[in-house]
Short mmCIF file of C-alpha atoms in Angstrom, two decimals:
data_model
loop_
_atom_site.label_atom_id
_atom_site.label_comp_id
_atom_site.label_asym_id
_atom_site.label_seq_id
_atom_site.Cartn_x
_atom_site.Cartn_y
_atom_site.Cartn_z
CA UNK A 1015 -30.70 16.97 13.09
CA UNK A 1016 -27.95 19.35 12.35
CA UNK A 1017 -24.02 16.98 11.75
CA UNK A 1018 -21.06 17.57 9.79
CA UNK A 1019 -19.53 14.99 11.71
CA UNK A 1020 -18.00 11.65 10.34
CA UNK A 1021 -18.01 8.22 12.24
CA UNK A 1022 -15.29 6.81 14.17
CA UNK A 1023 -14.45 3.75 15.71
CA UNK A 1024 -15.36 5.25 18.94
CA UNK A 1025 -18.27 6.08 18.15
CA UNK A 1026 -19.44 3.12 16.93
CA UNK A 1027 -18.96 1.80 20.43
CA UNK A 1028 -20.71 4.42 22.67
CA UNK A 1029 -23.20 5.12 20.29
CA UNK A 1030 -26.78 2.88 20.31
CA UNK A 1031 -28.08 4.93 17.55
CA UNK A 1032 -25.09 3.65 15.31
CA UNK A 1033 -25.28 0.49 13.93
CA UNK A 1034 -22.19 -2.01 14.87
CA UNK A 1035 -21.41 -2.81 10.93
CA UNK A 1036 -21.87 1.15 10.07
CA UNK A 1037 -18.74 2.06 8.05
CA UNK A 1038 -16.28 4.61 9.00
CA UNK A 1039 -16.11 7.50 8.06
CA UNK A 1040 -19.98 8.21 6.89
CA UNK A 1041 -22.09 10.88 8.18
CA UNK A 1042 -23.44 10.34 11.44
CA UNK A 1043 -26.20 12.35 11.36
CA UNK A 1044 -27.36 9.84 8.28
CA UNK A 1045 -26.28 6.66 10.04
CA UNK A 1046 -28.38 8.04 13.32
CA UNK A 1047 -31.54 9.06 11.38
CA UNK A 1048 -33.19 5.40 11.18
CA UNK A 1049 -32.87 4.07 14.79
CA UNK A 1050 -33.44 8.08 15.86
CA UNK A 1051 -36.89 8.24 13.60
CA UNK A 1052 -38.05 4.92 15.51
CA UNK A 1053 -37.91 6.08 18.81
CA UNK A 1054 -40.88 8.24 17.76
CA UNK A 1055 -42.51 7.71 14.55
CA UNK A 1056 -44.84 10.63 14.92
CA UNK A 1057 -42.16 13.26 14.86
CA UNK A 1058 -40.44 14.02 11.22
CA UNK A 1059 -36.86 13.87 12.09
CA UNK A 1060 -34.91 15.48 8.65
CA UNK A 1061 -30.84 15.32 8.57
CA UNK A 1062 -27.89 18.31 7.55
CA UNK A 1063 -24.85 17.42 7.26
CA UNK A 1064 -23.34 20.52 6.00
CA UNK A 1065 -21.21 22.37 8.44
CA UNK A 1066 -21.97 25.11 11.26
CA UNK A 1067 -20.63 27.89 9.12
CA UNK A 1068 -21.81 27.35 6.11
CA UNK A 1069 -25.21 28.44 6.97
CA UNK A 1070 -26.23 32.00 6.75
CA UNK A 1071 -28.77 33.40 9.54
CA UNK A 1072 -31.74 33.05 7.77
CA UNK A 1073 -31.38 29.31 8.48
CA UNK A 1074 -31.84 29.78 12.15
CA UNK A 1075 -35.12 31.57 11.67
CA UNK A 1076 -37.08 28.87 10.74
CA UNK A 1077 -37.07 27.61 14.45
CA UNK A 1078 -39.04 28.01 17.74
CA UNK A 1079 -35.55 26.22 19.65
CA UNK A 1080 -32.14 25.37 18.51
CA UNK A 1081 -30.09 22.88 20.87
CA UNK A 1082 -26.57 22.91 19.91
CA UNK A 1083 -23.68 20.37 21.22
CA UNK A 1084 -20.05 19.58 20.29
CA UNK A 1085 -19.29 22.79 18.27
CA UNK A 1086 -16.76 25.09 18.25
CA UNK A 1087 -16.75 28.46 20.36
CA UNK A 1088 -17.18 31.17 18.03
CA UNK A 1089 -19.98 29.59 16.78
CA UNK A 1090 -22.13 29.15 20.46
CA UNK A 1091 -21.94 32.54 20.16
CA UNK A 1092 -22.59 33.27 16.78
CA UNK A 1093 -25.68 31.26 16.86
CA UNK A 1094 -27.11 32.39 19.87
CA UNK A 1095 -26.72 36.36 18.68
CA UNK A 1096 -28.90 35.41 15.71
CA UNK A 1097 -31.32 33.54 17.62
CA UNK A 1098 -31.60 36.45 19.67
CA UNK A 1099 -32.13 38.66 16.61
CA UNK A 1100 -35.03 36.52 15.26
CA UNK A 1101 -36.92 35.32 18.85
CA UNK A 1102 -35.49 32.08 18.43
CA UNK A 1103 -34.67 30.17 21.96
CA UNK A 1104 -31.36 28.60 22.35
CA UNK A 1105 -29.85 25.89 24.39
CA UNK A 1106 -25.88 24.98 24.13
CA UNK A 1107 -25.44 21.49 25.78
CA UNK A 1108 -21.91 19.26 26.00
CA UNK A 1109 -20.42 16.24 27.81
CA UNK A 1110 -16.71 15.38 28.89
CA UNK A 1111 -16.34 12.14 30.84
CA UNK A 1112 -18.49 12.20 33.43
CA UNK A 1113 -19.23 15.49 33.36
CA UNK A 1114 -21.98 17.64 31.60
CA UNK A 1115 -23.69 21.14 32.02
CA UNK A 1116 -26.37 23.07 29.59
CA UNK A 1117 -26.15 26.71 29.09
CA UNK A 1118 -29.78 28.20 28.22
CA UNK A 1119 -30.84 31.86 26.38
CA UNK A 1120 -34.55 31.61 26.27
CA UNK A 1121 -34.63 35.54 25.99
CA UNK A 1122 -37.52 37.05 27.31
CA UNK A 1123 -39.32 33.69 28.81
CA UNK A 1124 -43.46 33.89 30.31
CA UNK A 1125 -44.60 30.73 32.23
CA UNK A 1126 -47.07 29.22 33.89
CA UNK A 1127 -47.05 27.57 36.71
CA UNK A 1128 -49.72 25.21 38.98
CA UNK A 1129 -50.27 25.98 42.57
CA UNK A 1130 -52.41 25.13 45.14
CA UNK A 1131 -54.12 27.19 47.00
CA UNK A 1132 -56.71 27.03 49.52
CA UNK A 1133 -60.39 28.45 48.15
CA UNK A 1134 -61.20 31.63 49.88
CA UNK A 1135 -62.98 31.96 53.22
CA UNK A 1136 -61.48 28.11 53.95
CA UNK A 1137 -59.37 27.32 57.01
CA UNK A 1138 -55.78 25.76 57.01
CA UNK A 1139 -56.16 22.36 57.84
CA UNK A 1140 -56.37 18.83 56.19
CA UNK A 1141 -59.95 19.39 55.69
CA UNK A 1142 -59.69 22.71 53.83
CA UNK A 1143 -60.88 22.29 50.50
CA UNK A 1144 -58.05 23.28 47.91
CA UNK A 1145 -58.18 24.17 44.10
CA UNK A 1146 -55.17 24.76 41.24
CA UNK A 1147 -54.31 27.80 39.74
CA UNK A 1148 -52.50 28.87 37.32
CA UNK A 1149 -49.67 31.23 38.58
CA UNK A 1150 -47.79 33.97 35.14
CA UNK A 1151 -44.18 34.49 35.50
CA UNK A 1152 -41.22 35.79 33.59
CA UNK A 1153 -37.76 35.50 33.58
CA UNK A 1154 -34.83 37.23 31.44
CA UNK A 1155 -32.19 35.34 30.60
CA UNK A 1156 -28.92 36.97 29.76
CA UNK A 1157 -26.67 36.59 26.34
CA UNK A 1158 -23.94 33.64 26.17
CA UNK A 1159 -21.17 36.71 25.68
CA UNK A 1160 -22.30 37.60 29.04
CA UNK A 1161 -21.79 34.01 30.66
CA UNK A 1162 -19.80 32.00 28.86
CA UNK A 1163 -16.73 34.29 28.83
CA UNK A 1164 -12.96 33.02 28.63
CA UNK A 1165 -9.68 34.78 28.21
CA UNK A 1166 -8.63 37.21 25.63
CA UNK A 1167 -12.22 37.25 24.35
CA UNK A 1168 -12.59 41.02 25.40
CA UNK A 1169 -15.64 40.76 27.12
CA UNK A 1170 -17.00 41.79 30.56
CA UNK A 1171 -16.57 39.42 33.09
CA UNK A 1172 -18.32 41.72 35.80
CA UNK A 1173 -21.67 39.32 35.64
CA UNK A 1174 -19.27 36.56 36.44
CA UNK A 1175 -17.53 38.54 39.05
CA UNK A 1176 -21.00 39.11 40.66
CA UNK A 1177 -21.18 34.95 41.89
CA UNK A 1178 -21.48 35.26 45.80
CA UNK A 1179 -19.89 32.05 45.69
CA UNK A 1180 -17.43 30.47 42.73
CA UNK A 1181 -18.91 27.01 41.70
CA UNK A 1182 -16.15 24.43 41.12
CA UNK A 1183 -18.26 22.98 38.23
CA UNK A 1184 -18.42 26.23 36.29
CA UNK A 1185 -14.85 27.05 36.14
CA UNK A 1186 -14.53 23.35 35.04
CA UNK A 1187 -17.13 24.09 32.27
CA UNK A 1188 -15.19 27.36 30.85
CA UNK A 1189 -12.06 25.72 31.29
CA UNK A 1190 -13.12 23.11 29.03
CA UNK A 1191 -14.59 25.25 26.66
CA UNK A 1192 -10.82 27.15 26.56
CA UNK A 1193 -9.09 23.80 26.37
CA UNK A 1194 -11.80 22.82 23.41
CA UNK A 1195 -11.10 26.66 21.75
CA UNK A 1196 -7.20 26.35 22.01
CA UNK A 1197 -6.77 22.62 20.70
CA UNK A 1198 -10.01 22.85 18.59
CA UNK A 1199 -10.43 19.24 20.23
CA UNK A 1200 -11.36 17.55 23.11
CA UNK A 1201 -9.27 16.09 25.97
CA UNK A 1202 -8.28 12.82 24.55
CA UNK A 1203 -8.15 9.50 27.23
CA UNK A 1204 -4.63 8.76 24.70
CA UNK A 1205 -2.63 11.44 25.91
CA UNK A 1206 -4.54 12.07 29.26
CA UNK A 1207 -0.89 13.34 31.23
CA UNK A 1208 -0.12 16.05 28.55
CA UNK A 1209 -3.67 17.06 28.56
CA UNK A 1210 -4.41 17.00 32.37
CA UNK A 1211 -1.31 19.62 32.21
CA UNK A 1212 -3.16 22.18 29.97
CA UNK A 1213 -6.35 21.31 31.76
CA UNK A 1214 -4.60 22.80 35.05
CA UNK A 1215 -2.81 25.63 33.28
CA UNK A 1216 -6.03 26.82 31.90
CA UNK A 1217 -8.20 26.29 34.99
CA UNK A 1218 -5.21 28.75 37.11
CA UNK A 1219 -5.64 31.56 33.93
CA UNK A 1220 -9.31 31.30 34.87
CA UNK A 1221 -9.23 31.33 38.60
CA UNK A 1222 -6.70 34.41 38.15
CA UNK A 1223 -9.30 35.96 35.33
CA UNK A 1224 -11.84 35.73 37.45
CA UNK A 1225 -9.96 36.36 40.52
CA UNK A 1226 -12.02 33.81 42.60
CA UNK A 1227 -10.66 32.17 45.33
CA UNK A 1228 -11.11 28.48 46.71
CA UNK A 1229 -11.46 26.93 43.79
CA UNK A 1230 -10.12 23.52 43.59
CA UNK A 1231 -10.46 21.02 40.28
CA UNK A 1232 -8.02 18.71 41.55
CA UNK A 1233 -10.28 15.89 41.93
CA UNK A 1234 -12.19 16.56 38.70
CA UNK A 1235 -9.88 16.32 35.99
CA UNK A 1236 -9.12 12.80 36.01
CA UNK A 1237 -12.68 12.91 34.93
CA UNK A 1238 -13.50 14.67 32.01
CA UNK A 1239 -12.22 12.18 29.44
CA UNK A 1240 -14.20 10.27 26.42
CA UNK A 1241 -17.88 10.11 26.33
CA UNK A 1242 -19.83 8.00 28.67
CA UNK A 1243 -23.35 7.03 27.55
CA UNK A 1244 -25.07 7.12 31.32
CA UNK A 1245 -24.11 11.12 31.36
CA UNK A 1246 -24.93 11.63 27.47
CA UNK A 1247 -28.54 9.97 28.76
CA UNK A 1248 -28.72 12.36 32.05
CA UNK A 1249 -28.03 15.56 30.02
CA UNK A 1250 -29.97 15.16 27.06
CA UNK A 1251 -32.69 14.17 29.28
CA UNK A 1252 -32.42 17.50 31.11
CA UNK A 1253 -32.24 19.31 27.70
CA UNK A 1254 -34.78 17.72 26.23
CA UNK A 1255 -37.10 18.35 29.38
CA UNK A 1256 -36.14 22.33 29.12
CA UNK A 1257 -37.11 22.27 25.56
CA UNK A 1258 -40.44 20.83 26.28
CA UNK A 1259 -41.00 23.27 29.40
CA UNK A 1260 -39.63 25.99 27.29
CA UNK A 1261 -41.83 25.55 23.81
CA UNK A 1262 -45.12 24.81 26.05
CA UNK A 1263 -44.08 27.65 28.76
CA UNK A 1264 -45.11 25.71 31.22
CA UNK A 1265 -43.15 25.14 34.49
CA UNK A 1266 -40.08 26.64 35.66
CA UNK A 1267 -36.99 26.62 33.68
CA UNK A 1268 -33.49 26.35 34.73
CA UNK A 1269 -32.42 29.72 34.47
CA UNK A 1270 -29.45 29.70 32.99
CA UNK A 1271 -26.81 26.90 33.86
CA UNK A 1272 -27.18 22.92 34.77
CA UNK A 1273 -24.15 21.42 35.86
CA UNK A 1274 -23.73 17.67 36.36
CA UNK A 1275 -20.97 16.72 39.14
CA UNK A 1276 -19.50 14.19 38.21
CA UNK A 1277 -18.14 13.09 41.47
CA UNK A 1278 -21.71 12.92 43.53
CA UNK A 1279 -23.82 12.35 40.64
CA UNK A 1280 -25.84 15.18 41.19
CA UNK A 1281 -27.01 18.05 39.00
CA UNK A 1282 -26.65 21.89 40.49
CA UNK A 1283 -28.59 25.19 38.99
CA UNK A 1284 -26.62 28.09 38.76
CA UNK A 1285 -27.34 31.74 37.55
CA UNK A 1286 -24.90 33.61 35.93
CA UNK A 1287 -24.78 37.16 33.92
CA UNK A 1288 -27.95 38.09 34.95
#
C-alpha cells in the first residue's frame, strides 16, 4: 500500500478504514494498515508513504500488478511506461462523486476461458451429454499515451478518433483528468459554481479536440463532486476482480476501459487505442 497522503477531516468521515479519533494530518496509508490487514489476515499488507516521484523504476519491478488511484497525470503515464518496460501489468483506477471508471494496460494478456461444449458424435438437445473445456485467448492492450490523451500533451489522438460512437462517460473521464492536471486538485463540493464552469470549458476543448459530435455532459456534472463510499465500493470491487482475473489469467478481462454512470448506476466497457 503505496500513500503519501495525509488525513483530513473528510476523510475521516467517508473512510471505514480510518478510525473516528485518528488525528489529522497522519499518514493514511499507516492509519489504514490495521483495519486493512484484518480484512484478510493471510495476505501481508506492508505500507509507503513516500511520494510517487521519489521512486526510481526499479521499484516497479518487483511486481506482477500495480493499481494506481488519486495521482497526478504525468505520473499514470510514467508508471505505466515502466511497467511496460519490465512486464509488469497496470491498472489506473479513480472516483469523482458518483462517478468512477478504470483504465487497464495488461500488455500482452493469454487467458483461459470455460466453455461448454457438447461431446462429439452427441445431438443438440437437453439430453446431449456436455463437458467443459478450456478455451486460450489473447488480447493486446494498448499504452495509456494512446488512450488517455488530453490537450497540449502532443500525442495522437487518431485511436481516439477511431470510436464509431463518442461515449459521454469517457469525455467525462478525460475531462476530469484535465480539470485534475490544470488545478492539480479535484473538483471541490465548496466552490462547486466556479468549478462546474471549468468543468464545461474543458469538456467543449475536448469535444472540439476530438471533434466528436453529440456529446452532452450537462446532466453529469452536478455529479462528480466529493467521494461517495457506495461508488469507492463498486470500483474497487471491479478492480480488484480484474486483478484477480488478470494474475490467474483466467476469464475475460475488460479490455481496456470500465466506466460507471453515475446517473443509471450501471457500468459500460469500452475499447479505446487499440
Amino acid at each position: 500500500m503505496f500513500y503519501d497522503g495525509v488525513v483530513t477531516e473528510s476523510d475521516i468521515l467517508h473512510n471505514f478504514l480510518l478510525h473516528e479519533k485518528v488525528p489529522v494530518g497522519s499518514k493514511i496509508a499507516e492509519e489504514v494498515l490495521p483495519r486493512a490487514q484484518s480484512l484478510n489476515p493471510l495476505v501481508k499488507i506492508a505500507t509507503d508513504t513516500e511520494p510517487v516521484s521519489a521512486k526510481s523504476a526499479d521499484y516497479f519491478k518487483e511486481f506482477t500488478i500495480v493499481v494506481a488511484t488519486k495521482i497526478k497525470f504525468e505520473h499514470i503515464l510514467k508508471i505505466d511506461n515502466v511497467c511496460r518496460e519490465n512486464s509488469v501489468k497496470f491498472i489506473y483506477g479513480d472516483v469523482f462523486g458518483f462517478f468512477g471508471f478504470s483504465v487497464s494496460d495488461l500488455q500482452e494478456h493469454d487467458y483461459f476461458e470455460d466453455r461448454v461444449q457438447l461431446i462429439a458424435g452427441q445431438k443438440r438437445g437437453h439430453d446431449g451429454e456436455k463437458k467443459t473445456v478450456k478455451i486460450k485467448g489473447n488480447m493486446s492492450y494498448p499504452p495509456l499515451n494512446k488512450v488517455l490523451i488530453l490537450p497540449n500533451t502532443k500525442q495522437d489522438i487518431i485511436g481516439i478518433k477511431k470510436l464509431s460512437r463518442p461515449n459521454n462517460l469517457f469525455i467525462c473521464m478525460l475531462t476530469l483528468l484535465e480539470f485534475k492536471k490544470q488545478t492539480d486538485r479535484e473538483p471541490d463540493p465548496s466552490q462547486k459554481s466556479d468549478d462546474v464552469e471549468k468543468l464545461k470549458t474543458i469538456a467543449s476543448d475536448m469535444i472540439d479536440l476530438y471533434q466528436f459530435s453529440n456529446v452532452k455532459l450537462d446532466n453529469l456534472y452536478e455529479l462528480l463532486f466529493g467521494e461517495l463510499a457506495p461508488v469507492c465500493a463498486i470500483l474497487g470491487g471491479v478492480i480488484a476482480q480484474e486483478v484477480i482475473k488478470a494474475v490467474s489469467h483466467k476469464e475475460v478481462t475488460i479490455n481496456n476501459i470500465f466506466l460507471f454512470d453515475p446517473v443509471t448506476y450501471s457500468g459500460k466497457e469500452l475499447s479505446v487505442g487499440a
